[in-house]
mmCIF file of C-alpha atoms and ligand atoms in Angstrom:
data_model
loop_
_atom_site.group_PDB
_atom_site.id
_atom_site.type_symbol
_atom_site.label_atom_id
_atom_site.label_comp_id
_atom_site.label_asym_id
_atom_site.label_seq_id
_atom_site.Cartn_x
_atom_site.Cartn_y
_atom_site.Cartn_z
ATOM 1 C CA THR A 14 80.520 64.936 54.205
ATOM 2 C CA PHE A 15 82.611 66.382 57.015
ATOM 3 C CA ALA A 16 83.758 64.611 60.175
ATOM 4 C CA LYS A 17 83.288 66.362 63.510
ATOM 5 C CA ILE A 18 84.620 65.713 67.012
ATOM 6 C CA THR A 19 81.488 65.698 69.178
ATOM 7 C CA GLN A 20 82.875 64.446 72.528
ATOM 8 C CA ALA A 21 86.220 64.167 74.335
ATOM 9 C CA ALA A 22 87.010 62.189 77.495
ATOM 10 C CA HIS A 23 90.019 61.069 79.512
ATOM 11 C CA TYR A 24 90.864 58.646 82.328
ATOM 12 C CA VAL A 25 94.050 58.172 84.357
ATOM 13 C CA PRO A 26 94.768 55.665 87.146
ATOM 14 C CA GLU A 27 94.023 57.080 90.599
ATOM 15 C CA ASN A 28 97.503 56.261 91.964
ATOM 16 C CA VAL A 29 99.672 59.404 91.857
ATOM 17 C CA VAL A 30 103.469 59.013 92.047
ATOM 18 C CA SER A 31 105.294 62.262 92.804
ATOM 19 C CA ASN A 32 108.912 63.096 92.046
ATOM 20 C CA ASP A 33 109.577 62.744 95.788
ATOM 21 C CA ASP A 34 107.988 59.271 95.751
ATOM 22 C CA LEU A 35 110.430 58.333 92.950
ATOM 23 C CA SER A 36 113.398 59.742 94.882
ATOM 24 C CA LYS A 37 112.647 57.107 97.515
ATOM 25 C CA ILE A 38 113.068 54.202 95.045
ATOM 26 C CA MET A 39 115.802 55.504 92.720
ATOM 27 C CA ASP A 40 118.659 57.969 92.696
ATOM 28 C CA THR A 41 116.820 61.077 91.526
ATOM 29 C CA ASN A 42 115.170 64.153 93.056
ATOM 30 C CA ASP A 43 112.301 66.569 92.513
ATOM 31 C CA GLU A 44 114.580 69.482 91.596
ATOM 32 C CA TRP A 45 116.321 67.568 88.794
ATOM 33 C CA ILE A 46 113.146 66.100 87.342
ATOM 34 C CA TYR A 47 111.081 69.298 87.486
ATOM 35 C CA SER A 48 113.826 71.609 86.176
ATOM 36 C CA ARG A 49 114.710 69.303 83.259
ATOM 37 C CA THR A 50 111.248 68.065 82.254
ATOM 38 C CA GLY A 51 108.475 70.151 83.853
ATOM 39 C CA ILE A 52 107.058 66.978 85.414
ATOM 40 C CA LYS A 53 105.910 66.919 89.076
ATOM 41 C CA ASN A 54 103.611 63.875 89.181
ATOM 42 C CA ARG A 55 102.549 60.964 87.062
ATOM 43 C CA HIS A 56 99.639 58.457 87.416
ATOM 44 C CA ILE A 57 100.806 54.840 87.590
ATOM 45 C CA SER A 58 98.459 51.862 87.279
ATOM 46 C CA THR A 59 98.153 49.551 90.295
ATOM 47 C CA GLY A 60 96.567 46.811 88.180
ATOM 48 C CA GLU A 61 94.479 48.349 85.409
ATOM 49 C CA ASN A 62 95.769 47.370 81.960
ATOM 50 C CA THR A 63 95.596 49.503 78.818
ATOM 51 C CA SER A 64 92.201 48.189 77.689
ATOM 52 C CA ASP A 65 90.759 49.002 81.146
ATOM 53 C CA LEU A 66 91.820 52.636 80.796
ATOM 54 C CA ALA A 67 90.616 52.821 77.192
ATOM 55 C CA THR A 68 87.278 51.222 78.105
ATOM 56 C CA LYS A 69 86.645 53.882 80.764
ATOM 57 C CA VAL A 70 87.226 56.550 78.112
ATOM 58 C CA ALA A 71 84.923 54.850 75.592
ATOM 59 C CA LYS A 72 82.185 54.472 78.225
ATOM 60 C CA GLN A 73 82.351 58.213 79.006
ATOM 61 C CA LEU A 74 82.174 59.108 75.295
ATOM 62 C CA ILE A 75 79.091 56.885 74.874
ATOM 63 C CA GLU A 76 77.391 58.029 78.080
ATOM 64 C CA ASN A 77 78.014 61.760 77.532
ATOM 65 C CA SER A 78 76.814 61.610 73.916
ATOM 66 C CA GLY A 79 73.863 59.268 74.461
ATOM 67 C CA VAL A 80 74.889 57.449 71.257
ATOM 68 C CA ASP A 81 73.683 53.852 70.899
ATOM 69 C CA PRO A 82 76.895 51.750 70.949
ATOM 70 C CA GLU A 83 75.445 49.617 68.156
ATOM 71 C CA LEU A 84 75.605 52.685 65.889
ATOM 72 C CA ILE A 85 79.416 52.985 66.278
ATOM 73 C CA ASP A 86 81.140 51.886 63.048
ATOM 74 C CA PHE A 87 84.790 51.700 64.196
ATOM 75 C CA ILE A 88 87.098 51.898 67.222
ATOM 76 C CA ILE A 89 90.793 52.710 66.737
ATOM 77 C CA VAL A 90 93.164 52.571 69.727
ATOM 78 C CA ALA A 91 96.607 54.134 69.350
ATOM 79 C CA THR A 92 98.991 52.394 71.759
ATOM 80 C CA VAL A 93 102.474 50.903 72.082
ATOM 81 C CA THR A 94 101.523 49.135 75.324
ATOM 82 C CA PRO A 95 98.582 46.887 74.334
ATOM 83 C CA ASP A 96 97.280 44.302 76.823
ATOM 84 C CA SER A 97 98.227 41.801 74.078
ATOM 85 C CA MET A 98 98.825 41.797 70.343
ATOM 86 C CA MET A 99 95.846 39.461 69.890
ATOM 87 C CA PRO A 100 93.163 40.388 70.618
ATOM 88 C CA SER A 101 93.924 44.044 70.065
ATOM 89 C CA THR A 102 93.175 46.561 72.787
ATOM 90 C CA ALA A 103 90.541 48.078 70.482
ATOM 91 C CA ALA A 104 88.807 44.679 70.194
ATOM 92 C CA ARG A 105 88.789 44.378 73.980
ATOM 93 C CA VAL A 106 87.194 47.842 74.247
ATOM 94 C CA GLN A 107 84.649 46.917 71.574
ATOM 95 C CA ALA A 108 83.529 43.955 73.666
ATOM 96 C CA GLN A 109 83.362 45.949 76.886
ATOM 97 C CA VAL A 110 81.179 48.746 75.463
ATOM 98 C CA GLY A 111 78.933 46.489 73.341
ATOM 99 C CA ALA A 112 79.776 48.192 70.041
ATOM 100 C CA THR A 113 78.772 45.010 68.242
ATOM 101 C CA ASN A 114 78.741 46.611 64.777
ATOM 102 C CA ALA A 115 82.146 48.305 65.100
ATOM 103 C CA PHE A 116 85.312 47.033 63.484
ATOM 104 C CA ALA A 117 88.237 47.612 65.828
ATOM 105 C CA TYR A 118 92.010 47.713 65.544
ATOM 106 C CA ASP A 119 95.120 49.126 67.228
ATOM 107 C CA LEU A 120 97.426 51.607 65.556
ATOM 108 C CA THR A 121 101.135 51.727 66.442
ATOM 109 C CA ALA A 122 102.832 55.102 65.999
ATOM 110 C CA ALA A 123 104.039 55.727 69.563
ATOM 111 C CA CYS A 124 103.596 59.381 70.625
ATOM 112 C CA SER A 125 102.287 60.297 67.148
ATOM 113 C CA GLY A 126 99.653 57.558 67.428
ATOM 114 C CA PHE A 127 96.657 59.714 68.279
ATOM 115 C CA VAL A 128 97.344 62.182 65.426
ATOM 116 C CA PHE A 129 97.900 59.340 62.936
ATOM 117 C CA ALA A 130 94.708 57.614 64.130
ATOM 118 C CA LEU A 131 92.649 60.815 63.971
ATOM 119 C CA SER A 132 93.889 61.397 60.411
ATOM 120 C CA THR A 133 92.745 57.884 59.471
ATOM 121 C CA ALA A 134 89.378 58.149 61.231
ATOM 122 C CA GLU A 135 88.636 61.476 59.546
ATOM 123 C CA LYS A 136 89.098 59.815 56.127
ATOM 124 C CA LEU A 137 86.868 56.844 57.076
ATOM 125 C CA ILE A 138 84.055 59.327 57.765
ATOM 126 C CA SER A 139 84.647 62.123 55.219
ATOM 127 C CA SER A 140 84.859 59.504 52.450
ATOM 128 C CA GLY A 141 81.254 58.655 53.286
ATOM 129 C CA ALA A 142 82.191 55.047 54.017
ATOM 130 C CA TYR A 143 81.297 55.246 57.724
ATOM 131 C CA GLN A 144 79.254 57.559 59.953
ATOM 132 C CA ARG A 145 80.533 57.265 63.544
ATOM 133 C CA GLY A 146 83.762 56.216 65.289
ATOM 134 C CA ILE A 147 85.885 56.388 68.410
ATOM 135 C CA VAL A 148 89.619 57.195 68.460
ATOM 136 C CA ILE A 149 91.524 56.620 71.702
ATOM 137 C CA GLY A 150 95.175 57.053 72.728
ATOM 138 C CA ALA A 151 95.930 54.722 75.656
ATOM 139 C CA GLU A 152 99.124 53.632 77.434
ATOM 140 C CA VAL A 153 100.260 51.783 80.531
ATOM 141 C CA PHE A 154 103.852 52.832 79.901
ATOM 142 C CA SER A 155 104.748 51.738 83.465
ATOM 143 C CA LYS A 156 104.791 48.106 82.291
ATOM 144 C CA VAL A 157 107.489 48.696 79.625
ATOM 145 C CA ILE A 158 109.678 51.093 81.605
ATOM 146 C CA ASP A 159 112.983 49.811 83.000
ATOM 147 C CA TRP A 160 112.385 50.963 86.586
ATOM 148 C CA SER A 161 116.099 50.672 87.300
ATOM 149 C CA ASP A 162 116.869 53.268 84.592
ATOM 150 C CA ARG A 163 116.283 56.664 86.222
ATOM 151 C CA SER A 164 116.905 58.503 82.925
ATOM 152 C CA THR A 165 113.617 57.149 81.534
ATOM 153 C CA ALA A 166 111.625 55.925 84.562
ATOM 154 C CA VAL A 167 110.994 59.503 85.725
ATOM 155 C CA LEU A 168 109.577 60.654 82.353
ATOM 156 C CA PHE A 169 106.535 58.491 81.686
ATOM 157 C CA GLY A 170 103.025 57.991 83.022
ATOM 158 C CA ASP A 171 99.879 55.932 82.359
ATOM 159 C CA GLY A 172 96.609 57.228 80.963
ATOM 160 C CA ALA A 173 94.029 57.234 78.191
ATOM 161 C CA ALA A 174 91.861 59.732 76.367
ATOM 162 C CA GLY A 175 89.893 59.926 73.172
ATOM 163 C CA VAL A 176 87.215 61.436 71.006
ATOM 164 C CA LEU A 177 83.885 60.478 69.457
ATOM 165 C CA LEU A 178 83.531 61.465 65.808
ATOM 166 C CA ASP A 179 80.512 61.575 63.517
ATOM 167 C CA ASN A 180 79.593 62.930 60.068
ATOM 168 C CA SER A 181 77.653 65.972 61.274
ATOM 169 C CA GLY A 182 80.412 68.481 60.423
ATOM 170 C CA SER A 183 79.564 71.709 58.542
ATOM 171 C CA GLN A 184 83.278 72.320 57.865
ATOM 172 C CA PRO A 185 86.344 70.099 57.393
ATOM 173 C CA LEU A 186 87.637 68.594 60.659
ATOM 174 C CA ILE A 187 91.226 68.558 59.372
ATOM 175 C CA ILE A 188 92.245 71.776 57.553
ATOM 176 C CA ALA A 189 95.737 70.429 56.727
ATOM 177 C CA GLU A 190 97.982 67.594 57.878
ATOM 178 C CA LYS A 191 101.503 66.247 57.425
ATOM 179 C CA MET A 192 102.559 62.871 58.853
ATOM 180 C CA GLN A 193 106.195 61.795 58.692
ATOM 181 C CA THR A 194 108.356 58.799 59.622
ATOM 182 C CA ASP A 195 112.087 58.093 59.652
ATOM 183 C CA GLY A 196 112.628 54.406 60.366
ATOM 184 C CA LYS A 197 116.394 54.830 59.961
ATOM 185 C CA ARG A 198 116.451 56.622 63.330
ATOM 186 C CA GLY A 199 114.006 54.206 64.938
ATOM 187 C CA GLY A 200 116.647 52.460 67.011
ATOM 188 C CA SER A 201 116.937 55.479 69.311
ATOM 189 C CA LEU A 202 113.571 54.733 70.969
ATOM 190 C CA LEU A 203 112.890 51.019 71.398
ATOM 191 C CA SER A 204 110.426 48.965 73.446
ATOM 192 C CA SER A 205 108.881 45.454 73.528
ATOM 193 C CA TYR A 206 111.179 43.917 70.913
ATOM 194 C CA ALA A 207 109.968 40.349 70.212
ATOM 195 C CA ASP A 208 113.046 38.333 69.187
ATOM 196 C CA ILE A 209 113.145 34.976 67.440
ATOM 197 C CA GLN A 210 113.110 32.182 70.005
ATOM 198 C CA THR A 211 112.447 28.847 68.281
ATOM 199 C CA PRO A 212 114.080 25.427 67.913
ATOM 200 C CA PHE A 213 115.512 26.849 64.705
ATOM 201 C CA ALA A 214 116.876 30.201 65.845
ATOM 202 C CA SER A 215 118.281 31.514 69.087
ATOM 203 C CA VAL A 216 117.506 34.814 70.781
ATOM 204 C CA SER A 217 119.975 37.551 69.910
ATOM 205 C CA TYR A 218 118.408 40.509 71.745
ATOM 206 C CA GLU A 219 117.296 40.081 75.369
ATOM 207 C CA GLY A 220 115.901 43.581 75.995
ATOM 208 C CA SER A 221 112.212 44.362 75.922
ATOM 209 C CA ASN A 222 112.013 47.302 78.314
ATOM 210 C CA LEU A 223 112.128 50.845 76.986
ATOM 211 C CA SER A 224 115.509 52.139 75.862
ATOM 212 C CA MET A 225 115.881 55.727 74.699
ATOM 213 C CA GLU A 226 118.765 57.799 73.388
ATOM 214 C CA GLY A 227 117.503 60.905 75.187
ATOM 215 C CA ARG A 228 119.791 63.455 73.576
ATOM 216 C CA ALA A 229 119.071 62.190 70.068
ATOM 217 C CA ILE A 230 115.305 62.250 70.606
ATOM 218 C CA PHE A 231 115.373 65.662 72.255
ATOM 219 C CA ASP A 232 117.365 67.061 69.302
ATOM 220 C CA PHE A 233 115.013 65.344 66.807
ATOM 221 C CA ALA A 234 112.034 66.997 68.496
ATOM 222 C CA VAL A 235 113.585 70.465 68.525
ATOM 223 C CA ARG A 236 114.918 70.245 64.942
ATOM 224 C CA ASP A 237 112.358 68.305 62.918
ATOM 225 C CA VAL A 238 109.028 69.081 64.595
ATOM 226 C CA PRO A 239 108.896 72.879 64.134
ATOM 227 C CA LYS A 240 109.642 72.366 60.405
ATOM 228 C CA ASN A 241 106.724 69.936 60.205
ATOM 229 C CA ILE A 242 104.376 72.407 61.936
ATOM 230 C CA GLN A 243 105.507 75.237 59.623
ATOM 231 C CA ALA A 244 105.023 73.044 56.539
ATOM 232 C CA THR A 245 101.518 72.103 57.692
ATOM 233 C CA LEU A 246 100.653 75.764 58.387
ATOM 234 C CA GLU A 247 101.781 76.603 54.852
ATOM 235 C CA LYS A 248 99.516 73.871 53.480
ATOM 236 C CA SER A 249 96.612 75.354 55.470
ATOM 237 C CA ASP A 250 97.170 78.975 54.344
ATOM 238 C CA LEU A 251 96.844 79.907 58.026
ATOM 239 C CA ALA A 252 99.467 82.030 59.765
ATOM 240 C CA ALA A 253 100.862 80.701 63.059
ATOM 241 C CA GLU A 254 99.074 83.554 64.863
ATOM 242 C CA GLU A 255 95.678 82.452 63.506
ATOM 243 C CA ILE A 256 95.904 79.209 65.504
ATOM 244 C CA ASP A 257 94.133 79.487 68.854
ATOM 245 C CA TYR A 258 96.006 76.698 70.659
ATOM 246 C CA TYR A 259 98.917 74.345 70.062
ATOM 247 C CA LEU A 260 98.429 70.908 71.642
ATOM 248 C CA LEU A 261 101.777 69.161 71.311
ATOM 249 C CA HIS A 262 102.884 65.774 72.637
ATOM 250 C CA GLN A 263 103.633 66.311 76.349
ATOM 251 C CA ALA A 264 107.206 65.000 76.466
ATOM 252 C CA ASN A 265 109.075 67.891 78.001
ATOM 253 C CA SER A 266 108.256 71.506 78.859
ATOM 254 C CA ARG A 267 111.626 72.831 77.676
ATOM 255 C CA ILE A 268 110.795 71.423 74.242
ATOM 256 C CA LEU A 269 107.558 73.438 74.220
ATOM 257 C CA ASP A 270 109.578 76.559 75.157
ATOM 258 C CA LYS A 271 111.884 75.983 72.177
ATOM 259 C CA MET A 272 109.005 75.207 69.796
ATOM 260 C CA ALA A 273 107.136 78.411 70.692
ATOM 261 C CA LYS A 274 110.303 80.445 70.100
ATOM 262 C CA LYS A 275 111.059 78.752 66.752
ATOM 263 C CA LEU A 276 107.492 79.329 65.558
ATOM 264 C CA GLY A 277 107.332 82.895 66.894
ATOM 265 C CA VAL A 278 104.149 82.095 68.795
ATOM 266 C CA THR A 279 103.386 83.176 72.365
ATOM 267 C CA ARG A 280 104.277 80.314 74.771
ATOM 268 C CA ASN A 281 100.887 80.354 76.523
ATOM 269 C CA LYS A 282 99.203 79.090 73.330
ATOM 270 C CA PHE A 283 101.184 75.867 73.916
ATOM 271 C CA LEU A 284 98.939 74.137 76.454
ATOM 272 C CA GLN A 285 100.620 71.756 78.863
ATOM 273 C CA ASN A 286 99.812 69.241 81.594
ATOM 274 C CA MET A 287 102.947 67.082 81.751
ATOM 275 C CA GLN A 288 103.470 68.480 85.272
ATOM 276 C CA GLU A 289 100.588 66.213 86.377
ATOM 277 C CA TYR A 290 100.762 63.246 84.001
ATOM 278 C CA GLY A 291 104.333 62.967 82.681
ATOM 279 C CA ASN A 292 104.729 61.642 79.159
ATOM 280 C CA THR A 293 101.741 59.367 78.428
ATOM 281 C CA SER A 294 102.834 58.734 74.812
ATOM 282 C CA ALA A 295 99.781 58.250 72.534
ATOM 283 C CA ALA A 296 97.462 59.431 75.329
ATOM 284 C CA SER A 297 99.180 62.773 75.910
ATOM 285 C CA ILE A 298 97.508 64.860 73.185
ATOM 286 C CA PRO A 299 93.955 63.558 73.771
ATOM 287 C CA ILE A 300 94.290 63.957 77.574
ATOM 288 C CA LEU A 301 95.302 67.583 76.967
ATOM 289 C CA LEU A 302 92.399 68.038 74.516
ATOM 290 C CA SER A 303 89.842 66.474 76.865
ATOM 291 C CA GLU A 304 91.051 68.436 79.903
ATOM 292 C CA SER A 305 91.026 71.703 77.931
ATOM 293 C CA VAL A 306 87.369 71.126 77.004
ATOM 294 C CA LYS A 307 86.526 70.124 80.591
ATOM 295 C CA ASN A 308 88.310 73.229 81.971
ATOM 296 C CA GLY A 309 86.487 75.488 79.518
ATOM 297 C CA ILE A 310 89.645 76.605 77.686
ATOM 298 C CA PHE A 311 87.785 75.883 74.451
ATOM 299 C CA SER A 312 84.615 74.024 73.482
ATOM 300 C CA LEU A 313 83.700 71.667 70.623
ATOM 301 C CA ASP A 314 81.547 74.293 68.871
ATOM 302 C CA GLY A 315 83.585 74.436 65.659
ATOM 303 C CA GLN A 316 84.930 77.925 66.393
ATOM 304 C CA THR A 317 88.451 76.986 67.544
ATOM 305 C CA LYS A 318 91.523 76.317 65.393
ATOM 306 C CA VAL A 319 93.969 73.920 67.043
ATOM 307 C CA VAL A 320 97.286 72.397 66.021
ATOM 308 C CA LEU A 321 97.796 68.793 67.178
ATOM 309 C CA THR A 322 101.394 67.577 66.871
ATOM 310 C CA GLY A 323 102.814 64.236 67.964
ATOM 311 C CA PHE A 324 106.457 63.128 67.840
ATOM 312 C CA GLY A 325 108.281 60.062 69.129
ATOM 313 C CA GLY A 326 109.043 56.437 68.482
ATOM 314 C CA GLY A 327 109.396 55.159 64.946
ATOM 315 C CA LEU A 328 110.646 57.834 64.608
ATOM 316 C CA THR A 329 107.304 59.334 63.761
ATOM 317 C CA TRP A 330 106.023 62.864 63.845
ATOM 318 C CA GLY A 331 102.958 64.598 62.468
ATOM 319 C CA THR A 332 100.650 67.591 62.637
ATOM 320 C CA ALA A 333 96.926 67.941 62.029
ATOM 321 C CA ILE A 334 95.444 71.447 62.039
ATOM 322 C CA ILE A 335 91.820 70.964 63.060
ATOM 323 C CA ASN A 336 88.572 72.856 63.500
ATOM 324 C CA LEU A 337 87.229 72.039 66.963
HETATM 325 O O1 4VN B 424 118.993 65.808 80.709
HETATM 326 C C1 4VN B 424 117.886 66.190 80.343
HETATM 327 O O2 4VN B 424 117.501 67.388 80.369
HETATM 328 C C2 4VN B 424 116.952 65.151 79.787
HETATM 329 C C3 4VN B 424 117.259 64.973 78.298
HETATM 330 C C4 4VN B 424 116.389 63.871 77.723
HETATM 331 N N1 4VN B 424 114.972 64.142 77.990
HETATM 332 C C5 4VN B 424 114.041 63.717 77.090
HETATM 333 C C6 4VN B 424 114.413 63.219 75.854
HETATM 334 C C7 4VN B 424 113.416 62.802 74.964
HETATM 335 C C8 4VN B 424 112.102 62.878 75.337
HETATM 336 C C9 4VN B 424 111.043 62.398 74.447
HETATM 337 C C10 4VN B 424 110.496 61.140 74.671
HETATM 338 C C11 4VN B 424 109.517 60.648 73.814
HETATM 339 C C12 4VN B 424 108.963 59.285 74.042
HETATM 340 O O3 4VN B 424 107.593 59.386 74.197
HETATM 341 C C13 4VN B 424 109.018 61.423 72.764
HETATM 342 C C14 4VN B 424 109.560 62.689 72.531
HETATM 343 C C15 4VN B 424 110.573 63.170 73.369
HETATM 344 CL CL1 4VN B 424 111.229 64.737 73.071
HETATM 345 C C16 4VN B 424 111.779 63.399 76.580
HETATM 346 N N2 4VN B 424 112.753 63.814 77.415
HETATM 347 C C17 4VN B 424 114.584 64.476 79.370
HETATM 348 C C18 4VN B 424 115.475 65.557 79.962
#
């Protein structure tokens, strides 16, 4: 049995916040932001929470495929900004779309979340245990950002995107994969820390907004991620040139420049849309995938070889080379 991605969809809040809009509420400017990150705009929720965005994606996947929601076996949502820990965002989506026979859970791997979740979903199906599932990356990062910290507030955006999978594949969905984690360096990208606050222990860490050691994360991305992609290519017996497109986490366009150089691959195979959405963490890769299908860059006909690579909090990073 082979899993296959049969549908892709995305949804972002309507409210667009430009670099100039940000320069009105914090000490920054369009020139700095665009030259250092490649970001021009980002979509920021005016009230929709993460499950609302994810539900809109799930509804599109169901509508466009015509699948009966009661035939969906599982829903996995990759997010670090859930509406709540309990119920999970996936459980909230399950209720909203009427997937009464689906088991649902959230997966926490920050900007690697979609790749980690897709790897898991592929096994659920190719093992023969289940037939159909939905995998969504969804974030309302705007609710964890410290809006007084211009070094991070300008980088992130809100959004959701995902895929519908079933067992109709005639070839493996994942040709090769390599997921990695280094918890020792996890402290350089922190959010939503829940400290002990009880009659028996006092709070020792007040912060819960995002804090990021930008330099350290940037260097991690440039140093560790290309090695991971190369190692996964070796596992796949495919040369870098045989990959049609590279869909990497949309954190920073200068990082994509450096990755293309390190891999010796032409830069225009590294698709990008951070100029419009900023860094949407677990949603960034699936938004890029869904938009690429919608814009006709490639279709889901099984003829396209794509590298998906996430990297971020945990620290986590991982590549899946897939047949789309
Ligand atoms: O001064 C500059 O040029 C600054 C230097 C710091 N920058 C950074 C640093 C780290 C990230 C980042 C964040 C995540 C979290 O999802 C994941 C992966 C990455 Cl690589 C994005 N930008 C912006 C430009």
